[in-house]
XYZ file of C-alpha atoms in Angstrom:
536
model
C -8.708 5.915 -19.572
C -9.320 4.509 -22.302
C -12.191 1.549 -22.442
C -9.859 -0.970 -23.983
C -6.327 -1.407 -26.062
C -6.634 -0.241 -29.615
C -6.136 -2.556 -32.432
C -5.513 -1.796 -35.345
C -7.585 -3.646 -38.360
C -4.776 -5.085 -39.938
C -3.464 -6.691 -37.192
C -6.602 -8.018 -35.743
C -6.437 -11.519 -37.342
C -2.918 -12.121 -34.957
C -4.158 -10.785 -31.980
C -7.211 -12.787 -32.387
C -5.492 -15.701 -32.948
C -3.505 -15.238 -29.709
C -6.687 -14.226 -27.828
C -8.555 -17.760 -28.975
C -5.718 -20.046 -28.352
C -5.354 -18.484 -25.238
C -9.474 -18.263 -23.860
C -10.667 -21.464 -25.177
C -9.905 -23.813 -22.879
C -12.277 -21.839 -20.490
C -15.320 -20.208 -22.449
C -18.258 -21.789 -24.104
C -18.785 -22.215 -27.508
C -20.574 -18.577 -28.347
C -17.671 -16.976 -26.886
C -15.251 -18.853 -29.122
C -17.419 -18.009 -32.215
C -17.219 -14.465 -31.341
C -13.773 -14.352 -30.910
C -13.372 -16.054 -34.496
C -15.799 -13.547 -36.321
C -15.422 -10.214 -34.126
C -12.071 -9.566 -33.374
C -13.086 -6.265 -31.674
C -15.863 -7.487 -29.445
C -13.837 -10.875 -28.825
C -10.808 -8.535 -27.304
C -13.064 -6.791 -25.135
C -14.768 -10.064 -24.099
C -11.712 -10.905 -23.206
C -10.858 -8.184 -20.899
C -13.875 -8.150 -19.824
C -13.473 -11.702 -18.529
C -10.186 -10.658 -17.244
C -10.733 -7.783 -15.567
C -14.189 -9.168 -13.514
C -12.842 -13.103 -12.507
C -12.233 -12.865 -8.617
C -8.853 -13.057 -7.825
C -6.674 -16.029 -7.390
C -4.738 -15.607 -4.065
C -1.247 -17.512 -4.544
C -1.239 -20.515 -2.169
C 0.246 -19.678 1.188
C 2.758 -20.812 3.803
C 1.983 -20.524 7.474
C 3.423 -17.586 7.447
C 2.448 -16.582 11.234
C 2.605 -19.818 12.158
C 6.227 -19.874 11.973
C 6.488 -17.227 13.741
C 4.956 -18.189 16.725
C 6.770 -21.231 16.641
C 9.732 -19.016 18.438
C 10.532 -20.363 22.256
C 9.788 -17.310 24.602
C 6.536 -15.547 23.499
C 5.489 -13.128 26.709
C 2.151 -12.663 28.294
C 2.859 -8.948 28.567
C 5.749 -7.398 26.277
C 5.277 -3.974 26.903
C 7.346 -3.684 29.843
C 6.285 -1.358 32.733
C 2.625 -1.141 31.408
C -0.499 -3.550 32.596
C -2.801 -1.194 30.903
C -1.234 -2.834 27.398
C -2.057 -5.882 28.442
C -4.671 -6.663 26.020
C -2.827 -5.722 22.705
C 0.295 -8.199 24.370
C -0.807 -10.864 21.667
C 1.316 -8.304 18.598
C 4.311 -9.796 20.324
C 3.307 -13.140 18.670
C 2.469 -12.016 15.138
C 5.699 -9.446 13.915
C 9.016 -8.431 15.164
C 9.202 -5.900 17.594
C 11.779 -3.202 17.661
C 11.425 -1.490 20.941
C 12.411 2.502 21.190
C 12.014 5.650 22.936
C 8.988 8.079 21.720
C 11.586 10.941 21.322
C 13.085 9.175 18.274
C 10.031 9.495 16.608
C 8.588 12.496 14.790
C 5.052 13.363 13.655
C 5.000 15.230 9.909
C 1.682 17.105 9.269
C 1.992 18.790 5.708
C 3.209 18.247 2.336
C 5.366 20.812 2.034
C 7.109 19.439 5.535
C 7.093 16.235 4.081
C 8.894 17.240 0.693
C 11.379 19.686 2.933
C 12.337 16.730 4.789
C 12.604 13.750 2.340
C 15.294 16.849 0.997
C 16.711 17.877 3.957
C 17.718 14.182 4.550
C 18.838 13.371 1.279
C 21.667 15.997 1.268
C 22.486 14.851 4.810
C 23.363 11.106 3.753
C 26.469 9.902 4.423
C 25.956 5.714 3.909
C 22.652 4.935 2.331
C 19.736 6.502 0.996
C 16.438 3.610 0.205
C 13.235 5.058 -1.378
C 10.362 2.730 -2.165
C 7.166 4.080 -3.564
C 4.900 3.705 -6.471
C 6.601 5.861 -8.712
C 7.953 9.241 -9.111
C 6.829 12.310 -10.893
C 8.206 14.385 -13.652
C 6.967 18.173 -12.482
C 9.345 20.950 -11.418
C 9.434 19.690 -7.901
C 10.904 16.236 -8.276
C 13.018 17.454 -10.660
C 14.671 19.108 -7.866
C 14.458 16.502 -5.882
C 16.277 14.193 -8.355
C 19.316 17.017 -8.479
C 19.447 17.177 -4.733
C 20.388 13.156 -4.977
C 22.934 13.722 -8.017
C 24.497 16.670 -5.477
C 24.625 14.035 -2.662
C 26.048 11.054 -4.903
C 28.563 13.690 -5.858
C 29.712 14.576 -2.668
C 29.739 10.940 -1.096
C 31.066 8.489 -2.956
C 30.440 5.855 -0.519
C 26.827 6.815 -0.673
C 24.615 3.906 -2.113
C 21.344 4.911 -3.567
C 18.748 2.011 -3.735
C 14.905 2.857 -5.740
C 11.961 0.480 -5.612
C 9.010 1.753 -8.283
C 6.135 -0.321 -9.983
C 7.336 -1.255 -13.391
C 3.550 -0.247 -14.997
C 2.974 3.048 -12.934
C 6.976 4.057 -13.579
C 6.967 3.926 -17.192
C 3.676 4.708 -18.273
C 4.149 7.297 -20.652
C 7.437 8.858 -22.604
C 8.040 10.728 -19.656
C 7.902 9.052 -16.740
C 9.624 7.804 -13.504
C 12.389 5.866 -15.028
C 13.304 8.205 -17.380
C 13.247 10.965 -14.650
C 16.317 8.326 -13.195
C 18.318 7.598 -15.810
C 20.607 9.972 -15.676
C 21.743 8.718 -12.181
C 21.402 5.905 -13.394
C 23.932 6.428 -16.222
C 26.459 8.966 -14.195
C 26.630 6.737 -10.758
C 26.854 3.164 -11.885
C 28.338 1.608 -9.138
C 26.115 3.755 -6.296
C 22.564 3.540 -7.923
C 20.558 0.478 -8.345
C 17.101 1.090 -9.565
C 14.551 -1.836 -9.681
C 11.010 -1.959 -10.896
C 8.965 -4.385 -9.174
C 6.281 -6.534 -12.185
C 3.481 -8.330 -10.935
C 3.816 -11.966 -11.990
C -0.159 -11.880 -13.117
C 1.170 -9.397 -15.656
C 1.955 -12.020 -18.172
C 1.543 -13.535 -21.805
C -1.341 -11.987 -23.695
C -2.295 -9.678 -20.884
C 0.828 -8.461 -21.077
C 0.862 -8.094 -24.618
C -3.335 -6.389 -24.346
C -3.641 -4.768 -21.828
C -3.053 -0.781 -22.350
C -1.020 1.290 -20.048
C -3.397 2.386 -16.705
C -5.280 -1.024 -17.548
C -2.092 -3.411 -16.702
C -2.019 -1.259 -13.400
C -5.443 -2.824 -12.189
C -3.707 -6.248 -11.529
C -1.122 -5.291 -8.961
C 1.136 -2.695 -8.119
C 4.639 -1.736 -5.928
C 2.835 0.116 -3.188
C 5.096 0.314 -0.302
C 5.933 3.659 0.857
C 9.464 3.395 2.612
C 12.032 6.186 2.636
C 15.280 5.965 4.401
C 18.349 7.732 4.918
C 21.077 6.617 6.593
C 19.618 4.852 10.213
C 15.780 7.186 9.750
C 13.250 6.049 8.136
C 9.626 7.479 6.745
C 7.279 5.624 6.796
C 4.092 6.648 4.807
C 1.559 6.878 2.243
C 2.392 8.649 -0.130
C 4.029 8.909 -3.423
C 7.220 10.862 -4.882
C 5.317 13.468 -6.839
C 4.137 16.947 -6.751
C 0.579 16.451 -5.310
C 2.058 14.417 -2.548
C 4.743 17.496 -1.510
C 1.668 20.194 -2.123
C -1.949 19.416 -1.974
C -2.556 16.317 -1.286
C -3.191 15.336 2.163
C -1.071 12.081 3.550
C 0.260 10.753 6.659
C 3.549 10.434 7.591
C 6.167 9.191 10.334
C 9.749 9.884 10.593
C 11.448 6.979 13.024
C 15.152 7.578 14.180
C 16.163 3.711 14.732
C 18.873 2.302 12.991
C 17.841 -1.433 13.610
C 14.145 -0.767 12.041
C 16.542 1.531 9.068
C 17.910 -2.132 8.817
C 14.904 -4.201 8.662
C 13.279 -1.839 5.753
C 16.574 -1.493 4.088
C 16.940 -5.574 4.048
C 13.249 -6.003 2.938
C 13.402 -3.235 -0.247
C 16.584 -4.894 -1.270
C 14.818 -8.647 -1.228
C 11.976 -6.755 -2.974
C 14.573 -5.560 -5.379
C 16.072 -9.205 -6.208
C 12.771 -10.746 -7.668
C 11.935 -7.158 -9.468
C 13.602 -5.490 -12.740
C 16.891 -4.033 -12.331
C 17.776 -1.218 -15.069
C 21.041 -1.366 -16.526
C 22.619 1.907 -17.393
C 21.797 1.301 -21.400
C 17.989 1.531 -19.852
C 17.293 -1.692 -20.739
C 15.377 -4.186 -17.751
C 16.524 -7.233 -16.740
C 17.265 -10.402 -13.862
C 18.714 -9.079 -10.852
C 22.418 -10.471 -10.384
C 20.512 -12.631 -7.389
C 17.370 -13.948 -9.419
C 17.142 -16.459 -12.939
C 12.879 -15.807 -13.591
C 11.543 -13.130 -15.059
C 8.072 -12.284 -13.467
C 6.731 -12.679 -16.889
C 8.060 -15.461 -18.055
C 8.649 -19.216 -17.086
C 6.392 -20.747 -14.502
C 4.336 -18.249 -12.677
C 4.124 -20.474 -9.602
C 8.109 -21.025 -9.308
C 8.289 -17.383 -9.465
C 6.114 -16.543 -6.320
C 7.274 -19.745 -4.199
C 10.636 -18.096 -4.756
C 9.836 -14.655 -3.909
C 7.435 -15.448 -0.836
C 10.366 -17.558 0.511
C 12.743 -14.262 0.135
C 10.563 -12.371 2.297
C 9.221 -15.061 4.697
C 12.644 -16.389 5.805
C 13.600 -12.374 5.927
C 10.914 -11.497 8.712
C 11.268 -14.648 10.454
C 14.704 -14.807 11.101
C 14.400 -11.154 11.852
C 11.277 -11.879 14.582
C 13.594 -14.434 15.976
C 16.161 -11.829 16.441
C 14.165 -8.671 18.169
C 12.823 -11.501 19.835
C 15.707 -11.782 21.847
C 16.760 -8.206 21.971
C 13.486 -6.784 23.361
C 13.495 -7.771 27.108
C 16.949 -5.777 26.861
C 15.287 -2.521 25.991
C 14.367 -1.843 29.759
C 14.201 2.648 28.389
C 11.889 1.420 25.950
C 7.981 3.590 25.949
C 7.541 2.903 22.600
C 6.920 -0.145 20.164
C 7.135 -0.669 16.608
C 5.876 -3.289 14.249
C 6.405 -3.569 11.109
C 3.270 -4.892 8.887
C 4.210 -6.751 5.377
C 1.009 -7.711 3.197
C 1.861 -9.109 -0.209
C -1.208 -11.018 -1.320
C 0.229 -11.804 -4.941
C 2.929 -13.572 -3.672
C 0.836 -15.253 -0.669
C 2.101 -13.349 2.354
C -1.113 -11.986 3.927
C 0.802 -10.425 7.494
C -0.777 -6.964 7.489
C -4.697 -8.332 7.019
C -4.181 -10.858 9.320
C -3.040 -8.141 12.603
C -5.528 -5.832 10.776
C -8.343 -7.985 11.655
C -7.371 -9.047 14.702
C -6.988 -5.520 16.050
C -10.035 -4.854 15.416
C -11.630 -7.829 16.237
C -10.262 -7.956 19.906
C -11.062 -3.879 20.484
C -12.753 -4.190 24.135
C -15.940 -2.628 25.276
C -14.930 1.385 26.638
C -12.363 1.824 23.970
C -12.302 3.935 20.534
C -10.863 3.297 17.097
C -10.611 6.065 14.555
C -9.797 4.479 11.483
C -9.036 6.624 7.895
C -8.866 5.660 4.255
C -8.285 7.797 1.054
C -10.499 5.271 -0.848
C -13.319 3.633 1.233
C -13.495 0.582 -0.153
C -13.201 -1.984 2.698
C -12.588 -5.727 2.600
C -15.941 -7.742 3.464
C -13.675 -9.129 6.144
C -12.810 -5.625 7.526
C -16.559 -4.412 7.262
C -18.177 -7.911 8.787
C -15.541 -7.709 11.740
C -15.904 -4.382 12.541
C -20.261 -5.225 12.619
C -20.111 -8.170 14.139
C -16.787 -8.581 16.292
C -15.407 -4.808 17.356
C -16.486 -3.373 20.274
C -14.817 0.353 19.962
C -16.672 3.400 18.936
C -15.393 3.615 15.373
C -15.429 6.646 13.845
C -14.459 6.239 9.925
C -12.682 9.182 7.787
C -12.870 9.196 3.905
C -12.304 11.905 1.343
C -14.968 13.799 0.381
C -15.779 13.344 -3.534
C -14.653 17.188 -3.579
C -11.192 15.964 -2.039
C -10.978 12.755 -3.903
C -7.837 12.079 -6.213
C -9.936 10.892 -9.196
C -13.005 13.468 -8.656
C -13.347 14.883 -12.421
C -11.138 12.449 -13.885
C -11.949 11.466 -17.907
C -13.207 8.118 -18.821
C -14.477 5.757 -16.574
C -11.811 6.742 -13.344
C -14.015 9.788 -13.715
C -16.988 6.943 -11.666
C -14.499 5.881 -8.893
C -15.311 8.511 -6.576
C -19.292 7.454 -6.760
C -17.877 4.173 -6.711
C -16.799 4.534 -3.157
C -19.821 6.231 -1.910
C -21.799 3.670 -3.243
C -19.781 1.336 -1.618
C -20.035 3.618 2.108
C -23.788 3.737 1.520
C -24.153 -0.247 1.091
C -22.111 -0.307 4.218
C -23.606 2.102 6.717
C -27.327 0.454 5.454
C -25.953 -2.968 6.318
C -25.081 -1.543 10.082
C -28.246 0.156 10.127
C -29.962 -3.346 9.493
C -28.202 -4.597 12.250
C -28.536 -1.958 14.814
C -24.597 -0.793 14.388
C -24.844 2.313 12.979
C -25.350 4.095 16.920
C -21.427 2.619 16.825
C -19.793 2.875 13.665
C -20.097 6.625 12.810
C -18.598 8.010 8.964
C -16.641 11.390 7.805
C -15.743 12.610 5.096
C -12.602 15.282 4.657
C -13.021 17.768 2.659
C -10.843 20.988 1.939
C -10.700 23.813 -0.408
C -8.187 22.827 -3.492
C -6.427 19.879 -1.653
C -7.169 16.082 -2.237
C -6.803 13.650 0.941
C -5.356 10.605 0.514
C -4.338 9.630 3.933
C -4.943 6.497 5.753
C -4.800 4.527 9.217
C -5.805 3.875 12.683
C -5.819 5.165 15.660
C -6.915 2.879 19.109
C -7.656 4.704 22.346
C -7.500 1.830 25.096
C -10.976 2.389 27.909
C -10.722 5.786 29.530
C -8.000 7.055 27.482
C -8.072 10.318 25.958
C -4.742 10.145 23.930
C -4.222 6.880 20.941
C -1.550 3.860 22.614
C -1.876 2.642 18.964
C -1.753 3.619 15.540
C -1.310 2.361 12.215
C 0.667 4.548 9.339
C 1.371 3.210 6.207
C 0.353 2.373 2.279
C -2.477 0.068 2.781
C -6.377 1.526 1.781
C -7.393 -1.486 3.944
C -8.952 -2.337 0.639
C -9.542 -5.735 -1.661
C -6.278 -3.909 -3.515
C -4.177 -3.900 -0.135
C -5.159 -7.089 0.939
C -4.448 -9.524 -2.893
C -3.097 -7.009 -5.460
C -0.412 -4.977 -3.867
C 2.546 -4.860 -2.251
C 1.918 -3.040 1.083
C 3.751 -2.206 4.264
C 2.913 -0.269 7.469
C 3.587 0.215 10.884
C 1.895 -1.376 14.425
C 3.326 1.428 16.875
C 2.120 1.205 20.020
C 3.252 3.424 22.804
C 3.318 4.424 26.828
C 5.221 7.938 25.580
C 2.670 11.013 26.695
C 4.470 13.298 24.036
C 3.909 10.543 21.324
C 0.600 10.228 21.877
C -0.213 14.064 21.835
C 1.508 14.123 18.772
C -0.331 11.461 17.284
C -3.783 12.791 19.104
C -2.889 16.555 17.149
C -2.746 14.425 13.655
C -5.621 12.692 14.081
C -7.535 16.053 14.972
C -6.229 18.211 12.308
C -7.409 15.361 9.934
C -10.756 14.989 11.878
C -11.261 18.448 11.947
C -11.343 19.327 8.006
C -14.000 16.862 8.227
C -17.991 16.721 8.196
C -20.376 13.973 9.240
C -21.465 12.152 6.336
C -24.109 9.087 7.360
C -26.618 11.865 5.565
C -24.754 12.511 2.319
C -23.677 9.395 1.557
C -27.389 7.925 1.565
C -28.995 11.126 -0.214
C -25.890 11.152 -2.854
C -26.574 10.330 -6.326
C -24.836 7.434 -7.826
C -24.910 7.432 -11.641
C -26.412 4.162 -13.038
C -23.015 2.571 -14.705
C -21.685 2.707 -11.593
C -23.885 0.604 -9.791
C -23.918 -1.927 -12.539
C -20.317 -2.018 -12.747
C -18.860 -1.557 -9.090
C -19.125 -5.585 -8.002
C -17.222 -6.481 -10.968
C -14.546 -4.120 -10.651
C -14.348 -3.648 -6.882
C -11.548 -5.842 -6.358
C -9.171 -3.072 -8.934
C -9.739 -0.300 -7.255
């Protein structure tokens, strides 16, 4: 990763004038003089100000307040299970999809994840919906695309909707978009490819921020893979590492109402994303009228937020009416969304409530590929959570950024520094006896699994899990589009399978408090981590 954009000398004055006009209202005289007299230094000053500024969240509507206006809220919505009464507040904060534990399949290995994707694509008859950060460009990804082609050829009624991130999906000459363009051209009526473009990347920032750097401002990070009436919720992307030796979590749920929910959710996000045409140009979706990087940013945000909020509220009301009819249910799925860029904070509110409501005698296992918990989460674990907590994260050797060129190579050390700071805070507040740290390390593998397992008092198996794309960090809450599901169950077989999933991850970890404290962190990482913490 380069430190900043390359600017040819002959274009310096032109770039300078643009930056100067963009920044002048908000800078002092000395900074303005730097912009005028030293173009390269001026551009670096601008980028430093851009990437060090605190995020200004989009104006929020009372998203959860609207949900709570439903007329019938249950004291305990988990039929036949008084043990789950302490979790009944979930029914007031998210749509609920009741089902049975045997409709849920836990996937453990990357290869099994890939095989399941390919098998489900080959069998799909009506719809395939793929939402990911990006699609890789290797041999496995090419075979994946060929499987999509064969299914589209054999089923003329099959529809394929793909949602990826614009900046990540168009990085380089060979990229996610170019991998999928043959399908867009060949199956014009069957395929819709959409690229989400953050409304924060606009104006001079869009023109000057180089590849990779432009990804810092916000991404489409949801991982949803849907085939007819089954949906995989995961944190894994569609690329070689995630198919071979990058450990993540994956859960397959066979339930038409939930699949319909996610198909419609992705469809709504596609409306305010860029639509890719057969000629490879990107433009507006037929149902949309404002490009994310043109016009008024606030208008775009308001319209996008309304499309998502209205949909979730409609789903909440509908599911509240059918919830009591599912008398055979032993498992309840609550889909959670986080879209901070457009003012929707849902998953983070539910996660904080869960952390703060953990009762005495309970246990909590929390996993993240990148340890950068929000300050609010760390404060909640420290001061409000009563559970015994085990936090699992990647050892530097299992971090995907280990050995990367440029500033990215310092990211593993930054995570160590943040974990060390949190641990030392726990020690000062005499809470370190209740919170333990573990680091995952498997030779030749990297670690990307995230989520949470919650055990009520006296329970040796998890009663609840969170699984999805969120890393519980600043990016997840404020910058990226995220989704995960909160799954509550009384099904013993499913709880055993979830326990086996957690055991597989923790069995490859070691206690890490001593290593975290002793591990050296380069001075330059210590100097910049506070500035860039909101971006990784």
